[in-house]
Amino acid sequence: MFFIDTVEVPGLGNRSYLAGGGRTAVVVDPPRDIDRVLEAAARRSVRITHVVETHVHNDYVTGGLELARVTGAAYLVPAGARVAYERTPVADGDRADVDADLVLRAVATPGHTPHHTAYVLEEAGTPVAAFTGGSLLIGTVGRPDLVEPRLTEGLARAQHASAHRLADELPDQTAVLPTHGFGSFCSSAQNGAVGGGSTIGAERIGNEALVKDVDTFVAELLAGLDDIPAYYTHMGPLNARGPQPVDLAPPAVADAEEIAARLAEGEWVVDLRNRVAFAAGHVAGAVNFEAEGQLATYLAWLVPWGKPITLLAESPQQLADAQRELARVGIDRPAAGATGAVEGWLRDGEQPRSFRRATFAELADSVGDGVVVLDVRRDSERAAQGWVTGSVHIPVHQLRSRLGEVPGGTVWVHCAGGMRAAIAASLLDAAGREVVAIDDGFLAAQAAGLALSEANGASEVNVVSGANAADAGDPTA
């Protein structure tokens, strides 16, 4: 009998897998913090003999090289991937024995990257699972535009062919277990996949790559591609060089004087508390990225790469969890950290800053001279969902460099559900602006009687897509 355990990385919308039999196992696409994988193997009482990568990842730092070193496992990486370390190159059709009657077979599936490889787990010669990485996802495919713009259309066509190859070669009951697609921006569409995996049979009737002809699929895929998080630029090269072992030791403790000094030097002081607590009182100049939200994605997207970061947390556990999350995207060592309450982070005589939180109904009662409505959703969300008429649009990941474009007045900032509005409000507050954070689902804008617009200029439109994304793990939140 075989087993497959999932190692969730929910903050990044990814999954890794531990699969094996009674004695030995393989790990697919491990995260940077390999201790979780080692613990999973220990619970199963299995030895990790193989670590495999489906591709050189663009969205997170792999733990594969370090896991292979620690366990002595063979490190399997697609032969076409250019890397600077010793590994076992894998070509289409290569096979690796995992355990008695368990074999892992490599299947070339270019598209997400040119060298992308899926792995089919076979028990006694029968396919039981396909680890599809960033090729065949649940209902969609991995995006093809992360490597080089000139390759994008060709890779999109390769994605279609790779999806069909898997569907043609594998039985309906074969489990489809992708790495991306659970909120990851490596997915070509935010399909909201949660819970378990899927099967080849289910994908045959529901995956856009398998139900559309290649030209239609490619045209729609390319038209729907969204913004790429800025930190992706650093992930591929880091993974190709070979990441260093992660250091999760607690950072140096910062007192109020040091926090103030770091702010004065232009460093980032990040308050990890929830947005309600931050709005009620915070250190002037600090920015708010909720630990329970997509911390790594949005902080790594917005912070200038390499800028020192000091973390402020409610508890040592919150600080440790955030440090682990950030290490997964290459932010390895916070400059300093502090825990407790805001009063302990302020120098003698200092008062905390605060700003208002509100609903769309309160905005409707306040519209008038001196009120600026700032929409920080992505372009695709605004086009799909409509927008408050007259609102200024700057996606949250562009706001830091475009603060000067926000008109004067009190800024009422919103997103789809509240999380990104809180980030934007903290950036504006740190810049000295008077701000109100709208902590509300976008559907409420229409219910409040606010005039809404859509791309064709209609004055009122039903807003239906992802409007109440209150889940902090939802990239539309």
CSV table of N, CA and C in Angstrom, one decimal, residues 170-310:
chain,number,residue,atom,x,y,z
A,170,LEU,N,-3.1,8.9,-19.0
A,170,LEU,CA,-3.4,8.5,-17.6
A,170,LEU,C,-4.8,8.1,-17.5
A,171,PRO,N,-5.1,7.1,-16.7
A,171,PRO,CA,-6.5,6.6,-16.4
A,171,PRO,C,-7.3,7.7,-15.7
A,172,ASP,N,-8.6,7.7,-15.8
A,172,ASP,CA,-9.5,8.6,-15.2
A,172,ASP,C,-9.3,8.7,-13.7
A,173,GLN,N,-9.0,7.6,-13.0
A,173,GLN,CA,-9.0,7.6,-11.6
A,173,GLN,C,-7.6,8.1,-11.0
A,174,THR,N,-6.7,8.5,-11.9
A,174,THR,CA,-5.4,9.0,-11.4
A,174,THR,C,-5.6,10.3,-10.7
A,175,ALA,N,-5.1,10.4,-9.5
A,175,ALA,CA,-5.2,11.7,-8.7
A,175,ALA,C,-4.3,12.7,-9.4
A,176,VAL,N,-4.8,13.9,-9.5
A,176,VAL,CA,-4.0,15.1,-10.0
A,176,VAL,C,-3.7,15.9,-8.8
A,177,LEU,N,-2.4,16.0,-8.5
A,177,LEU,CA,-1.8,16.7,-7.3
A,177,LEU,C,-0.8,17.8,-7.7
A,178,PRO,N,-1.3,19.0,-8.0
A,178,PRO,CA,-0.4,20.0,-8.4
A,178,PRO,C,0.2,20.7,-7.2
A,179,THR,N,1.3,21.4,-7.5
A,179,THR,CA,2.0,22.3,-6.5
A,179,THR,C,1.3,23.6,-6.4
A,180,HIS,N,1.0,24.2,-7.5
A,180,HIS,CA,0.3,25.5,-7.6
A,180,HIS,C,-1.2,25.4,-7.7
A,181,GLY,N,-1.9,26.6,-7.5
A,181,GLY,CA,-3.3,26.6,-7.8
A,181,GLY,C,-4.2,26.7,-6.7
A,182,PHE,N,-3.7,27.0,-5.5
A,182,PHE,CA,-4.5,27.1,-4.3
A,182,PHE,C,-4.4,28.5,-3.7
A,183,GLY,N,-4.4,29.5,-4.7
A,183,GLY,CA,-4.2,30.9,-4.3
A,183,GLY,C,-2.9,31.5,-4.8
A,184,SER,N,-2.0,30.6,-5.4
A,184,SER,CA,-0.7,31.0,-5.9
A,184,SER,C,-0.9,31.9,-7.1
A,185,PHE,N,0.0,32.9,-7.2
A,185,PHE,CA,0.0,33.7,-8.4
A,185,PHE,C,0.7,33.0,-9.6
A,186,CYS,N,1.2,31.8,-9.4
A,186,CYS,CA,1.7,31.0,-10.5
A,186,CYS,C,0.6,30.3,-11.3
A,187,SER,N,-0.6,30.4,-10.7
A,187,SER,CA,-1.8,29.8,-11.5
A,187,SER,C,-2.2,30.9,-12.5
A,188,SER,N,-2.6,30.4,-13.7
A,188,SER,CA,-3.1,31.3,-14.7
A,188,SER,C,-4.5,31.9,-14.4
A,189,ALA,N,-5.2,31.2,-13.5
A,189,ALA,CA,-6.5,31.7,-13.1
A,189,ALA,C,-6.7,31.4,-11.6
A,190,GLN,N,-7.4,32.4,-10.9
A,190,GLN,CA,-7.7,32.1,-9.5
A,190,GLN,C,-9.0,31.3,-9.4
A,191,ASN,N,-8.8,30.0,-9.4
A,191,ASN,CA,-10.0,29.2,-9.5
A,191,ASN,C,-10.6,28.8,-8.1
A,192,GLY,N,-10.0,29.3,-7.0
A,192,GLY,CA,-10.6,29.1,-5.7
A,192,GLY,C,-10.5,27.6,-5.3
A,193,ALA,N,-9.5,26.8,-5.9
A,193,ALA,CA,-9.4,25.4,-5.5
A,193,ALA,C,-9.0,25.3,-4.0
A,194,VAL,N,-9.7,24.6,-3.2
A,194,VAL,CA,-9.4,24.3,-1.8
A,194,VAL,C,-9.6,22.8,-1.6
A,195,GLY,N,-9.3,22.4,-0.4
A,195,GLY,CA,-9.6,21.1,0.0
A,195,GLY,C,-8.7,20.1,-0.7
A,196,GLY,N,-9.3,19.0,-1.2
A,196,GLY,CA,-8.5,17.9,-1.8
A,196,GLY,C,-8.0,18.2,-3.2
A,197,GLY,N,-7.5,17.2,-3.9
A,197,GLY,CA,-7.1,17.3,-5.2
A,197,GLY,C,-8.2,17.1,-6.2
A,198,SER,N,-7.8,16.5,-7.3
A,198,SER,CA,-8.7,16.2,-8.4
A,198,SER,C,-8.3,14.9,-9.0
A,199,THR,N,-8.9,14.5,-10.1
A,199,THR,CA,-8.5,13.3,-10.9
A,199,THR,C,-8.4,13.7,-12.4
A,200,ILE,N,-7.8,12.8,-13.1
A,200,ILE,CA,-7.7,13.0,-14.5
A,200,ILE,C,-9.1,13.1,-15.2
A,201,GLY,N,-9.9,12.2,-14.7
A,201,GLY,CA,-11.3,12.1,-15.2
A,201,GLY,C,-12.0,13.4,-15.0
A,202,ALA,N,-11.9,14.0,-13.8
A,202,ALA,CA,-12.6,15.3,-13.5
A,202,ALA,C,-12.0,16.4,-14.3
A,203,GLU,N,-10.7,16.4,-14.5
A,203,GLU,CA,-10.1,17.5,-15.3
A,203,GLU,C,-10.4,17.4,-16.8
A,204,ARG,N,-10.6,16.2,-17.3
A,204,ARG,CA,-11.0,16.0,-18.7
A,204,ARG,C,-12.3,16.8,-19.0
A,205,ILE,N,-13.2,16.9,-18.0
A,205,ILE,CA,-14.5,17.5,-18.3
A,205,ILE,C,-14.5,18.9,-17.7
A,206,GLY,N,-13.5,19.3,-17.0
A,206,GLY,CA,-13.6,20.6,-16.3
A,206,GLY,C,-12.4,21.6,-16.5
A,207,ASN,N,-11.3,21.1,-17.0
A,207,ASN,CA,-10.1,21.9,-17.1
A,207,ASN,C,-10.1,22.7,-18.5
A,208,GLU,N,-9.9,24.0,-18.4
A,208,GLU,CA,-10.0,24.8,-19.6
A,208,GLU,C,-9.0,24.4,-20.7
A,209,ALA,N,-7.9,23.8,-20.3
A,209,ALA,CA,-6.9,23.4,-21.3
A,209,ALA,C,-7.4,22.1,-22.0
A,210,LEU,N,-8.3,21.4,-21.4
A,210,LEU,CA,-8.8,20.1,-22.0
A,210,LEU,C,-10.1,20.2,-22.7
A,211,VAL,N,-10.8,21.3,-22.5
A,211,VAL,CA,-12.2,21.4,-23.1
A,211,VAL,C,-12.2,22.5,-24.2
A,212,LYS,N,-11.1,23.2,-24.5
A,212,LYS,CA,-11.0,24.2,-25.5
A,212,LYS,C,-9.9,23.8,-26.5
A,213,ASP,N,-10.2,24.2,-27.8
A,213,ASP,CA,-9.1,24.0,-28.8
A,213,ASP,C,-8.0,24.9,-28.5
A,214,VAL,N,-6.8,24.6,-29.0
A,214,VAL,CA,-5.6,25.3,-28.6
A,214,VAL,C,-5.6,26.8,-28.9
A,215,ASP,N,-6.2,27.2,-30.0
A,215,ASP,CA,-6.2,28.6,-30.3
A,215,ASP,C,-7.0,29.4,-29.4
A,216,THR,N,-8.2,28.9,-29.1
A,216,THR,CA,-9.1,29.5,-28.1
A,216,THR,C,-8.5,29.6,-26.7
A,217,PHE,N,-7.9,28.4,-26.3
A,217,PHE,CA,-7.3,28.3,-25.0
A,217,PHE,C,-6.2,29.4,-24.9
A,218,VAL,N,-5.3,29.4,-25.9
A,218,VAL,CA,-4.1,30.3,-25.8
A,218,VAL,C,-4.6,31.8,-25.8
A,219,ALA,N,-5.5,32.1,-26.7
A,219,ALA,CA,-6.0,33.5,-26.7
A,219,ALA,C,-6.6,33.9,-25.4
A,220,GLU,N,-7.4,33.1,-24.8
A,220,GLU,CA,-8.1,33.4,-23.5
A,220,GLU,C,-7.1,33.4,-22.4
A,221,LEU,N,-6.1,32.5,-22.4
A,221,LEU,CA,-5.1,32.4,-21.3
A,221,LEU,C,-4.3,33.7,-21.3
A,222,LEU,N,-3.8,34.1,-22.5
A,222,LEU,CA,-2.9,35.3,-22.6
A,222,LEU,C,-3.7,36.5,-22.2
A,223,ALA,N,-5.0,36.6,-22.6
A,223,ALA,CA,-5.8,37.8,-22.3
A,223,ALA,C,-6.0,37.9,-20.8
A,224,GLY,N,-6.0,36.8,-20.1
A,224,GLY,CA,-6.4,36.8,-18.6
A,224,GLY,C,-5.2,36.8,-17.7
A,225,LEU,N,-4.0,36.9,-18.2
A,225,LEU,CA,-2.8,36.9,-17.3
A,225,LEU,C,-2.8,38.2,-16.5
A,226,ASP,N,-2.5,38.0,-15.2
A,226,ASP,CA,-2.6,39.1,-14.3
A,226,ASP,C,-1.2,39.6,-13.9
A,227,ASP,N,-1.1,40.5,-13.0
A,227,ASP,CA,0.2,41.1,-12.5
A,227,ASP,C,1.1,40.0,-11.9
A,228,ILE,N,2.4,40.1,-12.1
A,228,ILE,CA,3.3,39.2,-11.5
A,228,ILE,C,3.9,39.8,-10.3
A,229,PRO,N,3.9,39.2,-9.1
A,229,PRO,CA,4.5,39.7,-7.9
A,229,PRO,C,6.0,40.1,-8.2
A,230,ALA,N,6.4,41.2,-7.7
A,230,ALA,CA,7.8,41.7,-8.0
A,230,ALA,C,8.9,40.8,-7.5
A,231,TYR,N,8.6,40.1,-6.4
A,231,TYR,CA,9.7,39.3,-5.9
A,231,TYR,C,10.0,38.0,-6.7
A,232,TYR,N,9.1,37.7,-7.6
A,232,TYR,CA,9.3,36.5,-8.5
A,232,TYR,C,10.6,36.7,-9.2
A,233,THR,N,11.0,37.9,-9.5
A,233,THR,CA,12.2,38.2,-10.3
A,233,THR,C,13.4,37.5,-9.6
A,234,HIS,N,13.4,37.4,-8.3
A,234,HIS,CA,14.5,36.9,-7.5
A,234,HIS,C,14.4,35.4,-7.2
A,235,MET,N,13.3,34.8,-7.3
A,235,MET,CA,13.1,33.5,-6.9
A,235,MET,C,13.8,32.5,-7.8
A,236,GLY,N,13.6,32.6,-9.1
A,236,GLY,CA,14.2,31.7,-10.1
A,236,GLY,C,15.7,31.7,-10.0
A,237,PRO,N,16.4,32.8,-10.1
A,237,PRO,CA,17.8,32.9,-10.0
A,237,PRO,C,18.3,32.3,-8.6
A,238,LEU,N,17.6,32.6,-7.6
A,238,LEU,CA,18.1,32.0,-6.3
A,238,LEU,C,18.0,30.5,-6.2
A,239,ASN,N,16.9,30.0,-6.8
A,239,ASN,CA,16.7,28.5,-6.8
A,239,ASN,C,17.7,27.9,-7.8
A,240,ALA,N,18.1,28.6,-8.8
A,240,ALA,CA,19.1,28.0,-9.8
A,240,ALA,C,20.5,28.0,-9.2
A,241,ARG,N,20.8,29.0,-8.4
A,241,ARG,CA,22.1,29.1,-7.7
A,241,ARG,C,22.2,28.0,-6.6
A,242,GLY,N,21.1,27.8,-5.9
A,242,GLY,CA,21.1,26.8,-4.8
A,242,GLY,C,20.9,27.6,-3.5
A,243,PRO,N,19.7,27.5,-2.9
A,243,PRO,CA,19.5,28.3,-1.7
A,243,PRO,C,20.3,27.8,-0.5
A,244,GLN,N,20.6,28.7,0.4
A,244,GLN,CA,21.3,28.4,1.6
A,244,GLN,C,20.3,27.8,2.6
A,245,PRO,N,20.8,27.0,3.6
A,245,PRO,CA,19.9,26.5,4.6
A,245,PRO,C,19.2,27.7,5.3
A,246,VAL,N,18.0,27.5,5.7
A,246,VAL,CA,17.2,28.5,6.3
A,246,VAL,C,17.6,28.6,7.8
A,247,ASP,N,17.6,29.9,8.3
A,247,ASP,CA,17.9,30.1,9.7
A,247,ASP,C,16.6,30.7,10.4
A,248,LEU,N,16.0,30.0,11.2
A,248,LEU,CA,14.7,30.4,11.8
A,248,LEU,C,14.9,30.8,13.3
A,249,ALA,N,16.2,31.0,13.7
A,249,ALA,CA,16.4,31.5,15.1
A,249,ALA,C,15.8,32.9,15.2
A,250,PRO,N,15.3,33.2,16.4
A,250,PRO,CA,14.6,34.5,16.7
A,250,PRO,C,15.5,35.6,16.4
A,251,PRO,N,15.0,36.7,15.8
A,251,PRO,CA,15.8,37.9,15.5
A,251,PRO,C,16.2,38.6,16.8
A,252,ALA,N,17.1,39.6,16.7
A,252,ALA,CA,17.5,40.4,17.8
A,252,ALA,C,16.3,41.2,18.2
A,253,VAL,N,16.2,41.4,19.6
A,253,VAL,CA,15.0,42.2,20.1
A,253,VAL,C,15.2,43.7,20.0
A,254,ALA,N,14.2,44.4,19.4
A,254,ALA,CA,14.3,45.8,19.3
A,254,ALA,C,13.5,46.5,20.4
A,255,ASP,N,14.0,47.5,21.1
A,255,ASP,CA,13.3,48.3,22.0
A,255,ASP,C,12.7,49.5,21.3
A,256,ALA,N,12.0,50.3,22.0
A,256,ALA,CA,11.3,51.5,21.4
A,256,ALA,C,12.4,52.4,20.7
A,257,GLU,N,13.5,52.6,21.3
A,257,GLU,CA,14.5,53.5,20.7
A,257,GLU,C,15.0,53.0,19.4
A,258,GLU,N,15.3,51.7,19.4
A,258,GLU,CA,15.8,51.1,18.1
A,258,GLU,C,14.7,51.1,17.0
A,259,ILE,N,13.4,50.8,17.4
A,259,ILE,CA,12.4,50.9,16.4
A,259,ILE,C,12.3,52.3,15.8
A,260,ALA,N,12.4,53.3,16.6
A,260,ALA,CA,12.4,54.7,16.1
A,260,ALA,C,13.6,55.0,15.3
A,261,ALA,N,14.8,54.5,15.7
A,261,ALA,CA,16.0,54.7,14.9
A,261,ALA,C,15.9,54.0,13.5
A,262,ARG,N,15.4,52.8,13.5
A,262,ARG,CA,15.2,52.1,12.2
A,262,ARG,C,14.3,52.9,11.3
A,263,LEU,N,13.2,53.4,11.8
A,263,LEU,CA,12.2,54.2,11.0
A,263,LEU,C,12.9,55.4,10.5
A,264,ALA,N,13.7,56.0,11.3
A,264,ALA,CA,14.4,57.3,10.9
A,264,ALA,C,15.4,57.0,9.8
A,265,GLU,N,15.9,55.8,9.7
A,265,GLU,CA,16.9,55.4,8.7
A,265,GLU,C,16.2,55.0,7.4
A,266,GLY,N,14.9,55.0,7.4
A,266,GLY,CA,14.1,54.6,6.2
A,266,GLY,C,13.9,53.1,6.1
A,267,GLU,N,14.2,52.3,7.1
A,267,GLU,CA,13.9,50.9,7.1
A,267,GLU,C,12.4,50.7,7.3
A,268,TRP,N,12.0,49.4,7.0
A,268,TRP,CA,10.6,49.1,7.1
A,268,TRP,C,10.3,48.4,8.5
A,269,VAL,N,9.4,49.0,9.2
A,269,VAL,CA,8.9,48.4,10.4
A,269,VAL,C,7.5,47.9,10.1
A,270,VAL,N,7.3,46.6,10.2
A,270,VAL,CA,6.1,45.9,9.8
A,270,VAL,C,5.4,45.4,11.0
A,271,ASP,N,4.1,45.9,11.2
A,271,ASP,CA,3.3,45.5,12.3
A,271,ASP,C,2.4,44.3,11.8
A,272,LEU,N,2.5,43.2,12.5
A,272,LEU,CA,1.9,41.9,12.0
A,272,LEU,C,0.5,41.7,12.6
A,273,ARG,N,0.1,42.6,13.5
A,273,ARG,CA,-1.2,42.5,14.1
A,273,ARG,C,-2.4,42.6,13.1
A,274,ASN,N,-3.5,42.2,13.5
A,274,ASN,CA,-4.7,42.3,12.6
A,274,ASN,C,-5.0,43.7,12.4
A,275,ARG,N,-5.7,44.0,11.3
A,275,ARG,CA,-5.9,45.3,10.8
A,275,ARG,C,-6.8,46.2,11.8
A,276,VAL,N,-7.6,45.5,12.5
A,276,VAL,CA,-8.4,46.2,13.5
A,276,VAL,C,-7.6,46.8,14.6
A,277,ALA,N,-6.7,46.0,15.1
A,277,ALA,CA,-5.7,46.5,16.2
A,277,ALA,C,-4.8,47.5,15.7
A,278,PHE,N,-4.3,47.4,14.4
A,278,PHE,CA,-3.4,48.4,13.9
A,278,PHE,C,-4.1,49.7,13.7
A,279,ALA,N,-5.3,49.7,13.2
A,279,ALA,CA,-6.0,51.0,12.9
A,279,ALA,C,-6.2,51.7,14.3
A,280,ALA,N,-6.5,50.9,15.3
A,280,ALA,CA,-6.8,51.5,16.6
A,280,ALA,C,-5.6,52.2,17.3
A,281,GLY,N,-4.4,51.7,16.9
A,281,GLY,CA,-3.2,52.3,17.5
A,281,GLY,C,-1.9,51.6,17.1
A,282,HIS,N,-0.9,52.4,16.5
A,282,HIS,CA,0.3,51.8,16.0
A,282,HIS,C,1.4,52.8,16.1
A,283,VAL,N,2.6,52.4,15.9
A,283,VAL,CA,3.8,53.2,15.8
A,283,VAL,C,3.8,54.0,14.6
A,284,ALA,N,3.9,55.3,14.7
A,284,ALA,CA,3.9,56.2,13.5
A,284,ALA,C,5.0,55.8,12.5
A,285,GLY,N,4.6,55.6,11.3
A,285,GLY,CA,5.6,55.2,10.3
A,285,GLY,C,5.6,53.7,10.0
A,286,ALA,N,5.0,52.9,10.9
A,286,ALA,CA,5.0,51.4,10.7
A,286,ALA,C,3.9,51.1,9.6
A,287,VAL,N,4.1,50.0,9.0
A,287,VAL,CA,3.1,49.5,8.0
A,287,VAL,C,2.5,48.2,8.4
A,288,ASN,N,1.3,47.9,8.0
A,288,ASN,CA,0.5,46.8,8.5
A,288,ASN,C,0.4,45.7,7.4
A,289,PHE,N,0.9,44.5,7.7
A,289,PHE,CA,0.7,43.3,6.9
A,289,PHE,C,0.3,42.3,7.9
A,290,GLU,N,-1.0,41.9,7.8
A,290,GLU,CA,-1.5,41.0,8.8
A,290,GLU,C,-0.8,39.6,8.7
A,291,ALA,N,-0.4,39.1,9.9
A,291,ALA,CA,0.3,37.8,9.9
A,291,ALA,C,-0.6,36.7,9.3
A,292,GLU,N,-2.0,36.8,9.5
A,292,GLU,CA,-2.9,35.8,9.1
A,292,GLU,C,-3.3,35.9,7.6
A,293,GLY,N,-2.9,37.0,7.0
A,293,GLY,CA,-3.2,37.2,5.6
A,293,GLY,C,-2.1,36.6,4.7
A,294,GLN,N,-2.0,37.0,3.4
A,294,GLN,CA,-0.9,36.5,2.6
A,294,GLN,C,0.3,37.4,2.8
A,295,LEU,N,0.9,37.2,4.0
A,295,LEU,CA,2.0,38.0,4.4
A,295,LEU,C,3.2,38.0,3.5
A,296,ALA,N,3.6,36.8,3.1
A,296,ALA,CA,4.8,36.7,2.3
A,296,ALA,C,4.6,37.3,0.9
A,297,THR,N,3.5,37.0,0.3
A,297,THR,CA,3.2,37.5,-1.0
A,297,THR,C,3.2,39.0,-1.1
A,298,TYR,N,2.4,39.6,-0.2
A,298,TYR,CA,2.2,41.1,-0.3
A,298,TYR,C,3.4,41.8,0.3
A,299,LEU,N,4.0,41.4,1.4
A,299,LEU,CA,5.2,42.1,1.9
A,299,LEU,C,6.3,42.0,0.9
A,300,ALA,N,6.6,40.8,0.4
A,300,ALA,CA,7.7,40.6,-0.5
A,300,ALA,C,7.4,41.4,-1.8
A,301,TRP,N,6.2,41.5,-2.2
A,301,TRP,CA,5.8,42.3,-3.4
A,301,TRP,C,6.1,43.8,-3.3
A,302,LEU,N,5.8,44.3,-2.1
A,302,LEU,CA,5.9,45.7,-1.9
A,302,LEU,C,7.2,46.3,-1.4
A,303,VAL,N,7.9,45.5,-0.5
A,303,VAL,CA,9.1,46.1,0.1
A,303,VAL,C,10.2,46.1,-0.9
A,304,PRO,N,11.0,47.2,-0.9
A,304,PRO,CA,12.2,47.2,-1.8
A,304,PRO,C,13.1,46.0,-1.5
A,305,TRP,N,13.5,45.2,-2.5
A,305,TRP,CA,14.2,44.0,-2.2
A,305,TRP,C,15.5,44.3,-1.5
A,306,GLY,N,15.7,43.6,-0.4
A,306,GLY,CA,16.9,43.8,0.4
A,306,GLY,C,16.8,44.8,1.5
A,307,LYS,N,15.7,45.5,1.6
A,307,LYS,CA,15.5,46.5,2.6
A,307,LYS,C,15.3,45.8,4.0
A,308,PRO,N,16.1,46.3,5.0
A,308,PRO,CA,15.9,45.7,6.3
A,308,PRO,C,14.5,45.8,6.8
A,309,ILE,N,14.0,44.8,7.5
A,309,ILE,CA,12.7,44.7,8.0
A,309,ILE,C,12.7,44.4,9.5
A,310,THR,N,12.0,45.2,10.3
A,310,THR,CA,11.8,44.9,11.7
A,310,THR,C,10.3,44.4,11.9
